[in-house]
Short mmCIF file of C-alpha atoms in Angstrom, two decimals:
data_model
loop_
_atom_site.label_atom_id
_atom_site.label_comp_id
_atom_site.label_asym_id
_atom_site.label_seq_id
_atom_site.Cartn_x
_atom_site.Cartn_y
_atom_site.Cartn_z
CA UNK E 1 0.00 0.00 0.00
CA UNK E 2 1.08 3.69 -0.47
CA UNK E 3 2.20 5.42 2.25
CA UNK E 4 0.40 8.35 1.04
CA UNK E 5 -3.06 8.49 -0.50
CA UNK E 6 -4.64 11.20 -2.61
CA UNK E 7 -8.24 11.03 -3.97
CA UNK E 8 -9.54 11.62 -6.15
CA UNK E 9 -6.74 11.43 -8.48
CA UNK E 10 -8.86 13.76 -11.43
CA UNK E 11 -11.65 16.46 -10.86
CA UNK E 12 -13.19 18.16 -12.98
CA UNK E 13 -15.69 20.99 -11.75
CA UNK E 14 -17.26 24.10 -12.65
CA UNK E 15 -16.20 27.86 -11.35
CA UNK E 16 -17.87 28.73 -8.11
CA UNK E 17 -18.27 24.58 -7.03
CA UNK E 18 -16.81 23.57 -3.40
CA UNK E 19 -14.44 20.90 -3.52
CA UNK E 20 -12.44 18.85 -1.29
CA UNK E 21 -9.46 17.31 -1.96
CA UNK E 22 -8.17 14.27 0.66
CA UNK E 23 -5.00 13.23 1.86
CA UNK E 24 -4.25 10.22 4.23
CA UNK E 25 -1.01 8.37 4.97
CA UNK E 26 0.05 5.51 6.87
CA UNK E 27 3.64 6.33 8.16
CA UNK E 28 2.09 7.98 11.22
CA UNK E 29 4.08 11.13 10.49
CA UNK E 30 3.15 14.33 12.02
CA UNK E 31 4.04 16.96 9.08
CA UNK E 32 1.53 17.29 6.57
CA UNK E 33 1.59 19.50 3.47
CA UNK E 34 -0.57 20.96 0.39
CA UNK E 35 1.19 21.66 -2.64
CA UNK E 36 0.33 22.83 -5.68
CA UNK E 37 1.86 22.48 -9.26
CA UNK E 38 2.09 24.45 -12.30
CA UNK E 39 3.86 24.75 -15.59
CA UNK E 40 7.12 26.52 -15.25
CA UNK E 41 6.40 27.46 -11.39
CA UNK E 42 7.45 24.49 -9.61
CA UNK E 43 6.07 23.42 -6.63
CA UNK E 44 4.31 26.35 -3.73
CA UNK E 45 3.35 25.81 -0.67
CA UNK E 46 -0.49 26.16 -0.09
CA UNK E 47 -0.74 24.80 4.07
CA UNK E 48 1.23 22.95 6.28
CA UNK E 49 0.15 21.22 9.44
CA UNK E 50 2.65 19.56 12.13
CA UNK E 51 -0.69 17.77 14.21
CA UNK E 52 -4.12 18.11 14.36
CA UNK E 53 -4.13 21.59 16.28
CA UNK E 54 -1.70 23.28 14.24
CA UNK E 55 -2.02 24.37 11.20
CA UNK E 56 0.07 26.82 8.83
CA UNK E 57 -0.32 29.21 6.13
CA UNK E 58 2.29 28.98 3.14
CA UNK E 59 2.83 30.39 0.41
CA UNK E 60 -0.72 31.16 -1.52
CA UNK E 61 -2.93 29.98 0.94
CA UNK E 62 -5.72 32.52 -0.03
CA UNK E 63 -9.06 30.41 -1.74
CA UNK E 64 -7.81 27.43 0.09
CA UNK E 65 -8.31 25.93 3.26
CA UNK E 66 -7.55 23.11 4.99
CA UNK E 67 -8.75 20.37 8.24
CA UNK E 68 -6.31 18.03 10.05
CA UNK E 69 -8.88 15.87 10.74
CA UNK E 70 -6.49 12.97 12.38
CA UNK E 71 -3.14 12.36 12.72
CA UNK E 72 -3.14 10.67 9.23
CA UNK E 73 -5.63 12.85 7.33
CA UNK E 74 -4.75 16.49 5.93
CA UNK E 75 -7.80 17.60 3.41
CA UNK E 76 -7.99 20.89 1.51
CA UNK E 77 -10.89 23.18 0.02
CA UNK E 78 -11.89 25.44 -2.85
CA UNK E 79 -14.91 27.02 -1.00
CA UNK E 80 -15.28 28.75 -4.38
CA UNK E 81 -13.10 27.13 -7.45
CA UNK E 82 -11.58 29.78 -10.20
CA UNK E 83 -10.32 28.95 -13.06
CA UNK E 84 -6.64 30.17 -12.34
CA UNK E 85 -7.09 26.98 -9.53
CA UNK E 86 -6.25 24.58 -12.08
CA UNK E 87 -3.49 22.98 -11.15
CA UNK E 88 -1.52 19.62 -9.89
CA UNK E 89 -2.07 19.30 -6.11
CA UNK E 90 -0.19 17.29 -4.09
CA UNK E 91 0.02 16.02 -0.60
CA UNK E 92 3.40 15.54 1.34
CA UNK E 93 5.03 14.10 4.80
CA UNK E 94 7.25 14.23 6.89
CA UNK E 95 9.25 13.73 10.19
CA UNK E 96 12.17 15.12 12.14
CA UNK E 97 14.71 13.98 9.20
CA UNK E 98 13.63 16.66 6.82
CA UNK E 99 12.70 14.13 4.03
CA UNK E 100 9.55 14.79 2.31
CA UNK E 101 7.12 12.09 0.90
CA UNK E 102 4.78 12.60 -1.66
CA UNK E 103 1.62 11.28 -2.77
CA UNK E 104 0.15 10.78 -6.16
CA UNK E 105 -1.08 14.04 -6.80
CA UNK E 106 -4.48 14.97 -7.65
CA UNK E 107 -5.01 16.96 -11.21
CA UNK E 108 -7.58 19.02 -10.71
CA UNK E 109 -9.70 21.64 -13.68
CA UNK E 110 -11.85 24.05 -12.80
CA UNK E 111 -13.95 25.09 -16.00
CA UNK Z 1 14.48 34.98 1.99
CA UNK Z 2 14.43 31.50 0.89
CA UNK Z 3 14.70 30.32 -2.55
CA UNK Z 4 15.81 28.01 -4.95
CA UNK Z 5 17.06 28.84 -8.82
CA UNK Z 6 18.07 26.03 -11.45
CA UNK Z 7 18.60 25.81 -15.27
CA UNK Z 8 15.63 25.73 -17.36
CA UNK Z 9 14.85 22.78 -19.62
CA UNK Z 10 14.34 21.10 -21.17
CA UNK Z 11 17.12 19.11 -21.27
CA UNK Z 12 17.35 16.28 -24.12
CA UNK Z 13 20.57 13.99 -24.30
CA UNK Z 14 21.69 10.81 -26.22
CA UNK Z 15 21.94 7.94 -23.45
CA UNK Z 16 25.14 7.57 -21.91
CA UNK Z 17 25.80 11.38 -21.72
CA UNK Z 18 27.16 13.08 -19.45
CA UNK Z 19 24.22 15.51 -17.38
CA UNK Z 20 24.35 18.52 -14.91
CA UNK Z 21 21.48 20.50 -13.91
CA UNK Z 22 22.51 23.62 -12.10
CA UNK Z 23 20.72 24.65 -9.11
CA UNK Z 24 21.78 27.68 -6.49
CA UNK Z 25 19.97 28.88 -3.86
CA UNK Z 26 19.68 32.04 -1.53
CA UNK Z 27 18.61 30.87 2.21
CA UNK Z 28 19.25 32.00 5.68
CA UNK Z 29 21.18 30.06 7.95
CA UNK Z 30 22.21 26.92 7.24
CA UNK Z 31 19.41 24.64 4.79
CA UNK Z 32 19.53 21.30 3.96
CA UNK Z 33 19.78 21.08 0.25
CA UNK Z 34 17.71 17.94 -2.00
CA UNK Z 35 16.94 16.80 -5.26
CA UNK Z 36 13.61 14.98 -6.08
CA UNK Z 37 12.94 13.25 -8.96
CA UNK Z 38 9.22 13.44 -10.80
CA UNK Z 39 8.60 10.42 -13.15
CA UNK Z 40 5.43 10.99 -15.33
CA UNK Z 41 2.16 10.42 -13.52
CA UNK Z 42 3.60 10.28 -10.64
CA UNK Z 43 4.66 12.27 -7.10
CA UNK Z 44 7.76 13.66 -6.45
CA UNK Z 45 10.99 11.21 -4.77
CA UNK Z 46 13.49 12.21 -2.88
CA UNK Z 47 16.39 10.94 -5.38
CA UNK Z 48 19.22 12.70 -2.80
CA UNK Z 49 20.10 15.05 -0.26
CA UNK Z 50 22.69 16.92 1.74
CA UNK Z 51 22.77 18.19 5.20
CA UNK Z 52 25.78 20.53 5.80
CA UNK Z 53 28.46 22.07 3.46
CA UNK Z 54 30.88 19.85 1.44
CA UNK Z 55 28.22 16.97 1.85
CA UNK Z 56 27.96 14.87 -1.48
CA UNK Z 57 24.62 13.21 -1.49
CA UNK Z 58 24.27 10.67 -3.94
CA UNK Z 59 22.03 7.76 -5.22
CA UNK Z 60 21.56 6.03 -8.74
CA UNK Z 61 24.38 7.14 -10.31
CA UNK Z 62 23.47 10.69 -9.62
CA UNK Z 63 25.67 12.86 -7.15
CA UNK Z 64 25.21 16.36 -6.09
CA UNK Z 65 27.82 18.53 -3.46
CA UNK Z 66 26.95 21.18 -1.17
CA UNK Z 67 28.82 24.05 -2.14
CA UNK Z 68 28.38 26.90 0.78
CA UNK Z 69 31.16 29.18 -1.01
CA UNK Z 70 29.19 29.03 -4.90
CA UNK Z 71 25.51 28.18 -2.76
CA UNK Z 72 24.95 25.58 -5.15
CA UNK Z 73 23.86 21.92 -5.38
CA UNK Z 74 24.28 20.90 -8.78
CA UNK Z 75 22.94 17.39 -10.38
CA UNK Z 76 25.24 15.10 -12.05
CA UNK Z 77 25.05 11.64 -13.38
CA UNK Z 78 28.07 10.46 -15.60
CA UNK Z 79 26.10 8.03 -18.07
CA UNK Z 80 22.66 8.90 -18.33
CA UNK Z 81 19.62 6.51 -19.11
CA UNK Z 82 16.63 6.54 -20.96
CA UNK Z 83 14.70 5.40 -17.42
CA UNK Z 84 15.89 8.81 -15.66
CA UNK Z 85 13.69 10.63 -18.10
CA UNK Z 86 11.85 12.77 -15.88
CA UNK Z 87 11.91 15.94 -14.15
CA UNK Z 88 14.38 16.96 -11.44
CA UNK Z 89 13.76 19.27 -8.73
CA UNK Z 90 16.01 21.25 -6.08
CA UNK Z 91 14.78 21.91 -3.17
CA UNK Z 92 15.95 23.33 0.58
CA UNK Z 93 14.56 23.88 3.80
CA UNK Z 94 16.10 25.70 6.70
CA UNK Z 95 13.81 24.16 9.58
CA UNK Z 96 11.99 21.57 8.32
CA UNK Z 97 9.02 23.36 8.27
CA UNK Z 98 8.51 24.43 5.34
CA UNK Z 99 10.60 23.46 1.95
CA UNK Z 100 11.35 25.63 -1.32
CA UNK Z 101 11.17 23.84 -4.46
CA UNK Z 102 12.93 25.05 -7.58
CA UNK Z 103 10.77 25.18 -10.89
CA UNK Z 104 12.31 22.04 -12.10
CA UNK Z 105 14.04 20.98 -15.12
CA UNK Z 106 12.29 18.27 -17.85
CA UNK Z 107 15.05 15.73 -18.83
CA UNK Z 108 14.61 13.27 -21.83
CA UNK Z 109 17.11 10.96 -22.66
CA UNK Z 110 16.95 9.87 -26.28
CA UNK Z 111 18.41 6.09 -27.28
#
């Protein structure tokens, strides 16, 4: 099994539609992140959570938001999905040794 | 501030060439410096890392040294494959908390 789970893996939804997007993993790490992805911008940082009580802005945080719901689940939210939302997102992990693991990424267009 | 620069792509080369991908970086303190490794489809892997200056991180043929004096981490692999088509990402992170991802650079190796 994956150690970290994204679903759905596509979603396709019109502008102005709520959507979640859900994370889980099963290394029982307490750092959880949202990424998202775009053409010739790399990675940014959308949240970051280190356990259930504490969570983070990043980067572009602003149309998201996000609910450490567990120790292994980390979901995120369009209240309102834009077009310029379009993107890869993915969910990371980690512990105390810095690494960073990733999960499968969810491709997401907002229409 | 934190942030990570590295040569655009993409980058196409005959298989066993030689490859670098340049990456510097601009971070307070002391960061730990990485490379992951995106495969199409699929999340991000770490592929290496380095902790502290003149650290050589390497894995898979690839190598990378952290150079405090340039502030560099550059990717090399002496004989590259057509299976590390992909694209490469630098990355740092000063606490852990949160990481900076370069932009990434598209590789293809051609047979």
């Amino acid at each position: 099994d994956a150690d970290v789970t994204q679903t759905p893996r596509n979603r396709i939804t019109k502008t102005g539609k709520r959507i979640m997007l859900e994370c889980s993993q099963t290394k029982g790490h307490d750092r959880m992140y949202w990424y998202r992805q775009d053409p010739g911008l790399g990675l940014r940082l959308i949240y970051y959570s280190f356990d259930v009580k504490d969570i983070n802005k990043g980067e572009i945080s602003d149309g998201y938001s996000v609910s450490r719901q567990a120790q292994a689940k980390f979901s995120l939210s369009l209240e309102s999905a834009i077009p310029n939302q379009t993107a890869l997102y993915f969910c990371a992990i980690g512990q105390g040794d810095y690494e960073q693991y990733f999960g499968p990424g969810t491709r997401l267009t907002v229409t | 501030g934190n942030s990570v620069t590295q040569m655009e792509g993409p980058v196409t080369l005959s298989e066993e060439a030689f490859l670098t991908i340049n990456c510097t970086y601009t971070a307070t303190g002391y960061p730990s410096l990485f490379w992951y490794v995106q495969y199409p489809g699929e999340g991000l892997q770490l592929l290496l890392k380095a902790t502290k200056a003149d650290d050589k991180g390497s894995n898979k043929g690839f190598e990378a040294t952290y150079r405090k004096e340039t502030t560099s981490f550059h990717l090399e692999k002496g004989s590259v494959q057509v299976s590390d088509s992909a694209v490469y990402f630098c990355a740092l992170t000063n606490t852990g908390n949160q990481f900076y991802f370069g932009t990434g650079t598209s590789l293809t190796v051609i047979p």
